[in-house]
mmCIF file of C-alpha atoms in Angstrom:
data_model
loop_
_atom_site.group_PDB
_atom_site.id
_atom_site.type_symbol
_atom_site.label_atom_id
_atom_site.label_comp_id
_atom_site.label_asym_id
_atom_site.label_seq_id
_atom_site.Cartn_x
_atom_site.Cartn_y
_atom_site.Cartn_z
ATOM 1 C CA UNK A 61 0.000 0.000 0.000
ATOM 2 C CA UNK A 62 1.505 3.325 -1.055
ATOM 3 C CA UNK A 63 1.969 6.066 1.439
ATOM 4 C CA UNK A 64 1.252 8.568 -1.362
ATOM 5 C CA UNK A 65 -2.185 9.969 -1.536
ATOM 6 C CA UNK A 66 -3.331 9.411 -5.055
ATOM 7 C CA UNK A 67 -5.684 12.297 -4.738
ATOM 8 C CA UNK A 68 -2.833 14.638 -3.850
ATOM 9 C CA UNK A 69 -1.277 15.393 -7.232
ATOM 10 C CA UNK A 70 0.775 18.527 -7.318
ATOM 11 C CA UNK A 71 2.103 17.833 -10.836
ATOM 12 C CA UNK A 72 0.706 20.291 -13.365
ATOM 13 C CA UNK A 73 -1.319 18.936 -16.202
ATOM 14 C CA UNK A 74 0.118 19.600 -19.665
ATOM 15 C CA UNK A 75 -2.087 20.176 -22.611
ATOM 16 C CA UNK A 76 -0.154 19.572 -25.864
ATOM 17 C CA UNK A 77 -2.933 20.592 -28.145
ATOM 18 C CA UNK A 78 -1.478 24.058 -28.530
ATOM 19 C CA UNK A 79 2.048 22.904 -29.481
ATOM 20 C CA UNK A 80 3.154 24.475 -32.747
ATOM 21 C CA UNK A 81 5.102 22.177 -35.063
ATOM 22 C CA UNK A 82 7.065 23.944 -37.780
ATOM 23 C CA UNK A 83 6.007 22.498 -41.120
ATOM 24 C CA UNK A 84 8.468 21.299 -43.767
ATOM 25 C CA UNK A 85 9.139 24.510 -45.728
ATOM 26 C CA UNK A 86 9.560 22.536 -48.972
ATOM 27 C CA UNK A 87 6.481 20.401 -48.334
ATOM 28 C CA UNK A 88 8.351 17.278 -49.372
ATOM 29 C CA UNK A 89 10.298 14.407 -47.877
ATOM 30 C CA UNK A 90 13.759 15.030 -46.368
ATOM 31 C CA UNK A 91 16.659 14.948 -48.837
ATOM 32 C CA UNK A 92 18.442 11.653 -49.297
ATOM 33 C CA UNK A 93 21.953 10.870 -50.513
ATOM 34 C CA UNK A 94 20.569 8.344 -52.931
ATOM 35 C CA UNK A 95 20.417 9.652 -56.461
ATOM 36 C CA UNK A 96 18.505 8.310 -59.440
ATOM 37 C CA UNK A 97 20.419 5.913 -61.676
ATOM 38 C CA UNK A 98 19.474 7.799 -64.854
ATOM 39 C CA UNK A 99 19.338 4.594 -66.861
ATOM 40 C CA UNK A 100 17.885 6.567 -69.773
ATOM 41 C CA UNK A 101 20.838 9.008 -69.950
ATOM 42 C CA UNK A 102 22.443 9.558 -73.353
ATOM 43 C CA UNK A 103 26.203 9.764 -73.931
ATOM 44 C CA UNK A 104 27.441 13.052 -75.372
ATOM 45 C CA UNK A 105 30.733 14.836 -76.111
ATOM 46 C CA UNK A 106 31.352 18.251 -74.538
ATOM 47 C CA UNK A 107 32.195 20.715 -77.311
ATOM 48 C CA UNK A 108 32.918 23.733 -75.116
ATOM 49 C CA UNK A 109 32.139 25.622 -71.935
ATOM 50 C CA UNK A 110 30.337 28.957 -71.885
ATOM 51 C CA UNK A 111 29.368 30.559 -68.549
ATOM 52 C CA UNK A 112 27.947 27.457 -66.966
ATOM 53 C CA UNK A 113 26.397 26.133 -70.166
ATOM 54 C CA UNK A 114 27.813 23.205 -72.120
ATOM 55 C CA UNK A 115 27.124 22.563 -75.810
ATOM 56 C CA UNK A 116 27.296 18.764 -76.158
ATOM 57 C CA UNK A 117 27.059 16.443 -79.153
ATOM 58 C CA UNK A 118 24.484 13.667 -78.725
ATOM 59 C CA UNK A 119 24.382 10.478 -80.838
ATOM 60 C CA UNK A 120 27.837 11.179 -82.273
ATOM 61 C CA UNK A 121 28.262 9.689 -85.763
ATOM 62 C CA UNK A 122 24.713 8.331 -85.497
ATOM 63 C CA UNK A 123 21.648 9.025 -87.646
ATOM 64 C CA UNK A 124 20.278 11.519 -85.112
ATOM 65 C CA UNK A 125 23.476 13.427 -84.298
ATOM 66 C CA UNK A 126 22.623 16.808 -82.805
ATOM 67 C CA UNK A 127 24.031 19.559 -80.595
ATOM 68 C CA UNK A 128 22.282 20.064 -77.268
ATOM 69 C CA UNK A 129 22.752 22.812 -74.709
ATOM 70 C CA UNK A 130 23.135 21.457 -71.177
ATOM 71 C CA UNK A 131 23.834 22.511 -67.624
ATOM 72 C CA UNK A 132 25.461 20.482 -64.867
ATOM 73 C CA UNK A 133 23.510 18.660 -62.163
ATOM 74 C CA UNK A 134 23.871 19.847 -58.589
ATOM 75 C CA UNK A 135 25.788 16.744 -57.537
ATOM 76 C CA UNK A 136 28.530 17.595 -60.082
ATOM 77 C CA UNK A 137 29.084 21.157 -58.906
ATOM 78 C CA UNK A 138 32.499 20.272 -57.395
ATOM 79 C CA UNK A 139 33.706 18.286 -60.414
ATOM 80 C CA UNK A 140 35.131 20.185 -63.399
ATOM 81 C CA UNK A 141 33.556 19.483 -66.776
ATOM 82 C CA UNK A 142 35.906 20.373 -69.635
ATOM 83 C CA UNK A 143 35.987 20.298 -73.410
ATOM 84 C CA UNK A 144 36.407 16.754 -74.676
ATOM 85 C CA UNK A 145 34.641 15.104 -71.758
ATOM 86 C CA UNK A 146 32.218 12.266 -72.457
ATOM 87 C CA UNK A 147 29.176 12.891 -70.283
ATOM 88 C CA UNK A 148 25.725 11.463 -69.544
ATOM 89 C CA UNK A 149 22.826 13.812 -70.216
ATOM 90 C CA UNK A 150 19.120 13.615 -69.358
ATOM 91 C CA UNK A 151 16.114 15.851 -69.781
ATOM 92 C CA UNK A 152 15.209 17.540 -73.028
ATOM 93 C CA UNK A 153 17.926 16.333 -75.403
ATOM 94 C CA UNK A 154 16.055 17.272 -78.571
ATOM 95 C CA UNK A 155 18.361 20.210 -79.242
ATOM 96 C CA UNK A 156 15.414 22.470 -80.043
ATOM 97 C CA UNK A 157 15.784 26.207 -79.473
ATOM 98 C CA UNK A 158 15.147 27.176 -75.871
ATOM 99 C CA UNK A 159 15.628 23.665 -74.439
ATOM 100 C CA UNK A 160 18.140 22.763 -71.753
ATOM 101 C CA UNK A 161 19.375 19.286 -70.849
ATOM 102 C CA UNK A 162 21.241 18.287 -67.677
ATOM 103 C CA UNK A 163 24.627 16.603 -67.293
ATOM 104 C CA UNK A 164 24.340 13.967 -64.571
ATOM 105 C CA UNK A 165 27.622 12.065 -64.942
ATOM 106 C CA UNK A 166 31.118 12.084 -66.446
ATOM 107 C CA UNK A 167 32.468 9.005 -68.201
ATOM 108 C CA UNK A 168 35.951 7.738 -67.345
ATOM 109 C CA UNK A 169 38.614 9.875 -69.005
ATOM 110 C CA UNK A 170 41.355 8.349 -71.136
ATOM 111 C CA UNK A 171 43.688 11.333 -70.740
ATOM 112 C CA UNK A 172 43.875 14.755 -69.124
ATOM 113 C CA UNK A 173 46.039 17.593 -70.422
ATOM 114 C CA UNK A 174 46.754 19.796 -67.426
ATOM 115 C CA UNK A 175 48.750 22.870 -66.518
ATOM 116 C CA UNK A 176 49.316 25.015 -63.453
ATOM 117 C CA UNK A 177 49.669 28.744 -62.986
ATOM 118 C CA UNK A 178 53.415 28.297 -62.382
ATOM 119 C CA UNK A 179 55.869 25.574 -61.431
ATOM 120 C CA UNK A 180 55.286 26.090 -57.703
ATOM 121 C CA UNK A 181 51.502 25.900 -57.950
ATOM 122 C CA UNK A 182 50.216 22.411 -57.188
ATOM 123 C CA UNK A 183 46.668 23.337 -58.241
ATOM 124 C CA UNK A 184 46.187 21.845 -61.679
ATOM 125 C CA UNK A 185 43.916 23.231 -64.360
ATOM 126 C CA UNK A 186 42.488 20.787 -66.859
ATOM 127 C CA UNK A 187 42.848 22.043 -70.441
ATOM 128 C CA UNK A 188 41.144 19.211 -72.330
ATOM 129 C CA UNK A 189 40.016 15.653 -71.674
ATOM 130 C CA UNK A 190 40.322 12.500 -73.801
ATOM 131 C CA UNK A 191 42.823 13.898 -76.327
ATOM 132 C CA UNK A 192 45.382 11.453 -77.731
ATOM 133 C CA UNK A 193 47.425 13.883 -79.873
ATOM 134 C CA UNK A 194 48.887 17.349 -79.428
ATOM 135 C CA UNK A 195 49.869 19.724 -82.219
ATOM 136 C CA UNK A 196 52.368 22.274 -80.906
ATOM 137 C CA UNK A 197 52.311 25.316 -83.182
ATOM 138 C CA UNK A 198 55.362 27.578 -83.100
ATOM 139 C CA UNK A 199 56.469 30.327 -85.495
ATOM 140 C CA UNK A 200 59.935 30.439 -87.043
ATOM 141 C CA UNK A 201 59.806 34.228 -86.582
ATOM 142 C CA UNK A 202 57.403 37.011 -85.621
ATOM 143 C CA UNK A 203 57.212 36.098 -82.743
ATOM 144 C CA UNK A 204 60.553 34.421 -82.147
ATOM 145 C CA UNK A 205 60.340 30.686 -81.289
ATOM 146 C CA UNK A 206 60.690 29.742 -77.627
ATOM 147 C CA UNK A 207 62.317 26.313 -77.174
ATOM 148 C CA UNK A 208 61.647 26.310 -73.428
ATOM 149 C CA UNK A 209 57.918 26.786 -73.921
ATOM 150 C CA UNK A 210 57.913 23.938 -76.437
ATOM 151 C CA UNK A 211 59.754 21.845 -73.836
ATOM 152 C CA UNK A 212 56.937 22.529 -71.409
ATOM 153 C CA UNK A 213 54.315 21.449 -73.909
ATOM 154 C CA UNK A 214 56.249 18.244 -74.534
ATOM 155 C CA UNK A 215 56.520 17.533 -70.807
ATOM 156 C CA UNK A 216 52.780 18.033 -70.334
ATOM 157 C CA UNK A 217 51.978 15.863 -73.360
ATOM 158 C CA UNK A 218 54.144 12.936 -72.292
ATOM 159 C CA UNK A 219 52.894 13.199 -68.721
ATOM 160 C CA UNK A 220 49.320 12.878 -70.035
ATOM 161 C CA UNK A 221 50.144 10.054 -72.447
ATOM 162 C CA UNK A 222 49.482 12.259 -75.490
ATOM 163 C CA UNK A 223 51.567 11.956 -78.673
ATOM 164 C CA UNK A 224 53.070 15.324 -79.743
ATOM 165 C CA UNK A 225 53.519 16.795 -83.226
ATOM 166 C CA UNK A 226 55.445 20.023 -83.852
ATOM 167 C CA UNK A 227 54.290 22.388 -86.608
ATOM 168 C CA UNK A 228 56.596 25.331 -87.409
ATOM 169 C CA UNK A 229 54.777 28.181 -89.181
ATOM 170 C CA UNK A 230 56.053 31.273 -90.996
ATOM 171 C CA UNK A 231 59.063 29.442 -92.413
ATOM 172 C CA UNK A 232 58.966 31.937 -95.291
ATOM 173 C CA UNK A 233 60.201 34.546 -92.783
ATOM 174 C CA UNK A 234 63.109 32.597 -91.280
ATOM 175 C CA UNK A 235 64.916 29.269 -91.495
ATOM 176 C CA UNK A 236 63.824 27.076 -88.542
ATOM 177 C CA UNK A 237 66.863 24.746 -88.754
ATOM 178 C CA UNK A 238 68.623 26.206 -85.711
ATOM 179 C CA UNK A 239 65.438 26.009 -83.659
ATOM 180 C CA UNK A 240 64.680 22.435 -84.711
ATOM 181 C CA UNK A 241 68.195 21.368 -83.753
ATOM 182 C CA UNK A 242 67.058 21.586 -80.107
ATOM 183 C CA UNK A 243 64.746 18.608 -80.665
ATOM 184 C CA UNK A 244 66.895 16.289 -82.798
ATOM 185 C CA UNK A 245 67.210 13.803 -79.971
ATOM 186 C CA UNK A 246 63.463 13.180 -79.741
ATOM 187 C CA UNK A 247 62.615 10.284 -82.028
ATOM 188 C CA UNK A 248 58.914 10.300 -81.158
ATOM 189 C CA UNK A 249 58.391 13.949 -82.109
ATOM 190 C CA UNK A 250 57.022 14.476 -85.621
ATOM 191 C CA UNK A 251 57.836 17.798 -87.303
ATOM 192 C CA UNK A 252 56.018 19.649 -90.101
ATOM 193 C CA UNK A 253 56.759 23.098 -91.509
ATOM 194 C CA UNK A 254 54.334 25.680 -92.845
ATOM 195 C CA UNK A 255 54.672 28.845 -94.892
ATOM 196 C CA UNK A 256 52.199 31.477 -96.009
ATOM 197 C CA UNK A 257 51.690 29.813 -99.407
ATOM 198 C CA UNK A 258 52.532 26.252 -98.368
ATOM 199 C CA UNK A 259 50.374 25.245 -95.424
ATOM 200 C CA UNK A 260 50.557 21.450 -94.787
ATOM 201 C CA UNK A 261 46.804 21.012 -94.463
ATOM 202 C CA UNK A 262 46.703 17.556 -96.072
ATOM 203 C CA UNK A 263 49.711 16.258 -94.146
ATOM 204 C CA UNK A 264 48.230 17.390 -90.835
ATOM 205 C CA UNK A 265 44.783 16.169 -91.857
ATOM 206 C CA UNK A 266 46.105 12.640 -92.353
ATOM 207 C CA UNK A 267 47.200 12.637 -88.712
ATOM 208 C CA UNK A 268 43.910 14.042 -87.453
ATOM 209 C CA UNK A 269 41.701 11.263 -88.834
ATOM 210 C CA UNK A 270 40.492 8.989 -86.060
ATOM 211 C CA UNK A 271 42.060 11.077 -83.300
ATOM 212 C CA UNK A 272 41.223 13.834 -80.822
ATOM 213 C CA UNK A 273 43.974 16.414 -81.329
ATOM 214 C CA UNK A 274 44.527 19.432 -79.105
ATOM 215 C CA UNK A 275 46.236 22.462 -80.678
ATOM 216 C CA UNK A 276 48.447 24.579 -78.416
ATOM 217 C CA UNK A 277 50.802 27.454 -79.048
ATOM 218 C CA UNK A 278 52.071 30.883 -78.113
ATOM 219 C CA UNK A 279 49.865 33.828 -79.027
ATOM 220 C CA UNK A 280 50.475 35.074 -82.568
ATOM 221 C CA UNK A 281 52.096 31.951 -84.021
ATOM 222 C CA UNK A 282 49.252 31.303 -86.482
ATOM 223 C CA UNK A 283 47.460 28.537 -84.595
ATOM 224 C CA UNK A 284 43.970 29.865 -85.266
ATOM 225 C CA UNK A 285 44.850 30.425 -88.930
ATOM 226 C CA UNK A 286 45.890 26.800 -89.174
ATOM 227 C CA UNK A 287 42.725 25.617 -87.416
ATOM 228 C CA UNK A 288 40.578 27.665 -89.827
ATOM 229 C CA UNK A 289 42.365 26.044 -92.779
ATOM 230 C CA UNK A 290 41.697 22.568 -91.389
ATOM 231 C CA UNK A 291 38.097 23.303 -90.359
ATOM 232 C CA UNK A 292 36.722 25.972 -92.721
ATOM 233 C CA UNK A 293 33.561 26.387 -90.645
ATOM 234 C CA UNK A 294 35.518 27.103 -87.453
ATOM 235 C CA UNK A 295 35.691 30.878 -87.947
ATOM 236 C CA UNK A 296 38.263 31.216 -85.155
ATOM 237 C CA UNK A 297 39.428 34.794 -84.660
ATOM 238 C CA UNK A 298 42.933 35.592 -85.875
ATOM 239 C CA UNK A 299 45.202 38.403 -84.758
ATOM 240 C CA UNK A 300 48.569 39.987 -85.357
ATOM 241 C CA UNK A 301 51.882 40.454 -83.572
ATOM 242 C CA UNK A 302 52.630 43.722 -81.799
ATOM 243 C CA UNK A 303 55.487 45.391 -83.680
ATOM 244 C CA UNK A 304 56.853 46.982 -80.503
ATOM 245 C CA UNK A 305 56.755 44.082 -78.034
ATOM 246 C CA UNK A 306 56.987 41.233 -80.535
ATOM 247 C CA UNK A 307 54.158 39.477 -78.726
ATOM 248 C CA UNK A 308 51.007 38.083 -80.190
ATOM 249 C CA UNK A 309 47.570 39.206 -79.091
ATOM 250 C CA UNK A 310 45.193 36.691 -77.544
ATOM 251 C CA UNK A 311 42.405 35.997 -80.034
ATOM 252 C CA UNK A 312 40.935 32.622 -79.058
ATOM 253 C CA UNK A 313 39.412 33.109 -75.612
ATOM 254 C CA UNK A 314 37.950 29.654 -75.057
ATOM 255 C CA UNK A 315 38.683 25.986 -75.669
ATOM 256 C CA UNK A 316 36.407 24.446 -78.281
ATOM 257 C CA UNK A 317 36.154 21.066 -80.029
ATOM 258 C CA UNK A 318 35.650 21.194 -83.810
ATOM 259 C CA UNK A 319 34.794 18.310 -86.129
ATOM 260 C CA UNK A 320 37.450 17.687 -88.774
ATOM 261 C CA UNK A 321 36.454 16.005 -92.040
ATOM 262 C CA UNK A 322 39.036 15.283 -94.728
ATOM 263 C CA UNK A 323 40.146 12.758 -97.356
ATOM 264 C CA UNK A 324 41.706 10.529 -94.673
ATOM 265 C CA UNK A 325 38.576 10.466 -92.501
ATOM 266 C CA UNK A 326 37.078 12.324 -89.562
ATOM 267 C CA UNK A 327 38.542 13.469 -86.277
ATOM 268 C CA UNK A 328 38.393 16.213 -83.674
ATOM 269 C CA UNK A 329 40.389 19.426 -83.460
ATOM 270 C CA UNK A 330 40.440 21.057 -80.013
ATOM 271 C CA UNK A 331 41.574 24.678 -80.279
ATOM 272 C CA UNK A 332 42.861 26.312 -77.096
ATOM 273 C CA UNK A 333 43.613 29.953 -76.225
ATOM 274 C CA UNK A 334 47.179 31.080 -76.840
ATOM 275 C CA UNK A 335 49.342 31.201 -73.715
ATOM 276 C CA UNK A 336 52.683 32.774 -72.800
ATOM 277 C CA UNK A 337 53.398 30.402 -69.903
ATOM 278 C CA UNK A 338 52.637 26.791 -69.080
ATOM 279 C CA UNK A 339 53.175 25.732 -65.458
ATOM 280 C CA UNK A 340 54.253 22.169 -64.692
ATOM 281 C CA UNK A 341 53.781 22.054 -60.931
ATOM 282 C CA UNK A 342 51.699 18.870 -61.218
ATOM 283 C CA UNK A 343 54.175 16.818 -63.290
ATOM 284 C CA UNK A 344 56.263 13.942 -61.925
ATOM 285 C CA UNK A 345 59.810 14.067 -63.416
ATOM 286 C CA UNK A 346 59.793 10.262 -63.639
ATOM 287 C CA UNK A 347 57.251 10.463 -66.436
ATOM 288 C CA UNK A 348 59.733 12.454 -68.538
ATOM 289 C CA UNK A 349 62.408 9.781 -68.376
ATOM 290 C CA UNK A 350 59.809 7.161 -69.314
ATOM 291 C CA UNK A 351 59.357 8.933 -72.668
ATOM 292 C CA UNK A 352 63.032 8.174 -73.508
ATOM 293 C CA UNK A 353 62.699 4.404 -73.555
ATOM 294 C CA UNK A 354 66.343 3.684 -74.445
ATOM 295 C CA UNK A 355 67.656 6.040 -71.759
ATOM 296 C CA UNK A 356 65.168 4.750 -69.202
ATOM 297 C CA UNK A 357 66.571 1.222 -69.576
ATOM 298 C CA UNK A 358 70.088 2.459 -68.827
ATOM 299 C CA UNK A 359 68.814 4.615 -65.945
ATOM 300 C CA UNK A 360 68.000 1.432 -64.021
ATOM 301 C CA UNK A 361 71.751 1.209 -63.320
ATOM 302 C CA UNK A 362 71.853 4.729 -61.842
ATOM 303 C CA UNK A 363 72.225 5.320 -58.088
ATOM 304 C CA UNK A 364 69.017 5.822 -56.125
ATOM 305 C CA UNK A 365 67.792 9.401 -56.429
ATOM 306 C CA UNK A 366 69.901 10.181 -59.510
ATOM 307 C CA UNK A 367 68.805 13.406 -61.204
ATOM 308 C CA UNK A 368 70.447 12.499 -64.580
ATOM 309 C CA UNK A 369 71.632 16.092 -64.854
ATOM 310 C CA UNK A 370 75.225 16.935 -65.928
ATOM 311 C CA UNK A 371 76.392 17.275 -62.307
ATOM 312 C CA UNK A 372 74.814 13.979 -61.169
ATOM 313 C CA UNK A 373 77.515 11.676 -59.742
ATOM 314 C CA UNK A 374 77.836 8.176 -61.222
ATOM 315 C CA UNK A 375 74.893 8.704 -63.634
ATOM 316 C CA UNK A 376 74.773 5.600 -65.868
ATOM 317 C CA UNK A 377 73.275 7.564 -68.775
ATOM 318 C CA UNK A 378 75.998 10.211 -68.706
ATOM 319 C CA UNK A 379 78.647 7.497 -68.600
ATOM 320 C CA UNK A 380 77.043 5.563 -71.480
ATOM 321 C CA UNK A 381 77.010 8.661 -73.670
ATOM 322 C CA UNK A 382 80.615 9.498 -72.786
ATOM 323 C CA UNK A 383 81.683 5.973 -73.758
ATOM 324 C CA UNK A 384 79.782 6.161 -77.057
ATOM 325 C CA UNK A 385 77.464 3.264 -76.218
ATOM 326 C CA UNK A 386 74.385 5.209 -77.388
ATOM 327 C CA UNK A 387 75.688 5.980 -80.871
ATOM 328 C CA UNK A 388 75.911 9.283 -82.680
ATOM 329 C CA UNK A 389 72.557 10.568 -81.430
ATOM 330 C CA UNK A 390 73.134 9.562 -77.817
ATOM 331 C CA UNK A 391 74.491 12.969 -76.837
ATOM 332 C CA UNK A 392 71.566 14.747 -78.472
ATOM 333 C CA UNK A 393 69.040 12.535 -76.709
ATOM 334 C CA UNK A 394 70.734 13.052 -73.349
ATOM 335 C CA UNK A 395 70.786 16.805 -73.942
ATOM 336 C CA UNK A 396 67.042 16.749 -74.692
ATOM 337 C CA UNK A 397 66.336 14.742 -71.539
ATOM 338 C CA UNK A 398 68.436 17.007 -69.351
ATOM 339 C CA UNK A 399 66.834 20.116 -70.819
ATOM 340 C CA UNK A 400 63.359 18.790 -70.024
ATOM 341 C CA UNK A 401 64.386 17.736 -66.525
ATOM 342 C CA UNK A 402 65.959 21.147 -65.953
ATOM 343 C CA UNK A 403 62.635 22.683 -66.915
ATOM 344 C CA UNK A 404 61.097 20.968 -63.905
ATOM 345 C CA UNK A 405 64.022 21.524 -61.551
#
């Protein structure tokens, strides 16, 4: 028997009928991390980037090939989408005027051409995705050729697994022989020359068929002129070189993918804005040596941590060249390797 008097209840009585519960402001279920699978998404190629809008090519090489304007889904806001990407799009993919599709995924990339603001900046900037070739355009004169900038392009290309091709323009103004001598040791580097009345459109076109080729070069070297010759519908802006500074003026302000069609077949030309610097802060020097397959095999005999530079003690490559074991071109190939490694040092 309880000593408490059940009739003596000092506890207040609570009436919860007047409790105010804040309603869901969106009048829907709470957000979930699960996202739709988008099984009906179509695969498209990104042709460019313009202020948060992405022109993409749907049903590439198919009977219903069309260009669609798209935006990125919210879940991709922290992932960069760049020219050349293969993406999954949903929504209105008809391509009709005023319609807007949505990019909901990015397919696995086969390559990434990257650069940094300078050699000390570890933040990389993706230039183009899924390219397998690079055309480096440099002028024989007006503006003067810059071997070190070409070295940087080569380093970035080999680091990305992209095959480089060097095109020297304006050879009617100067003989490029002295400039090309810097690259004699690079067996994998193809070289073509171009003049005002002798542009190698067919020779370059043969290499473009079946490939995605990114064009890079210093401002004013004639890159956009060459792109317009290869893709007549490109209408890329062309400029001139400042007579006082000797520098070219930036004309192409965005990276864009253009369809190439020629006697050898079809391919893609990716034109990029002209640059005066190309940072390599993201590149691993080991990838440079890997591009010199014959030297890389000898480098296995080098001491741990060998830089392969002229002052490196007991460098097996330096010793092999000195002993003549690499033939007549051994010295040139070693010089090319050391110049590229010095670029990163």
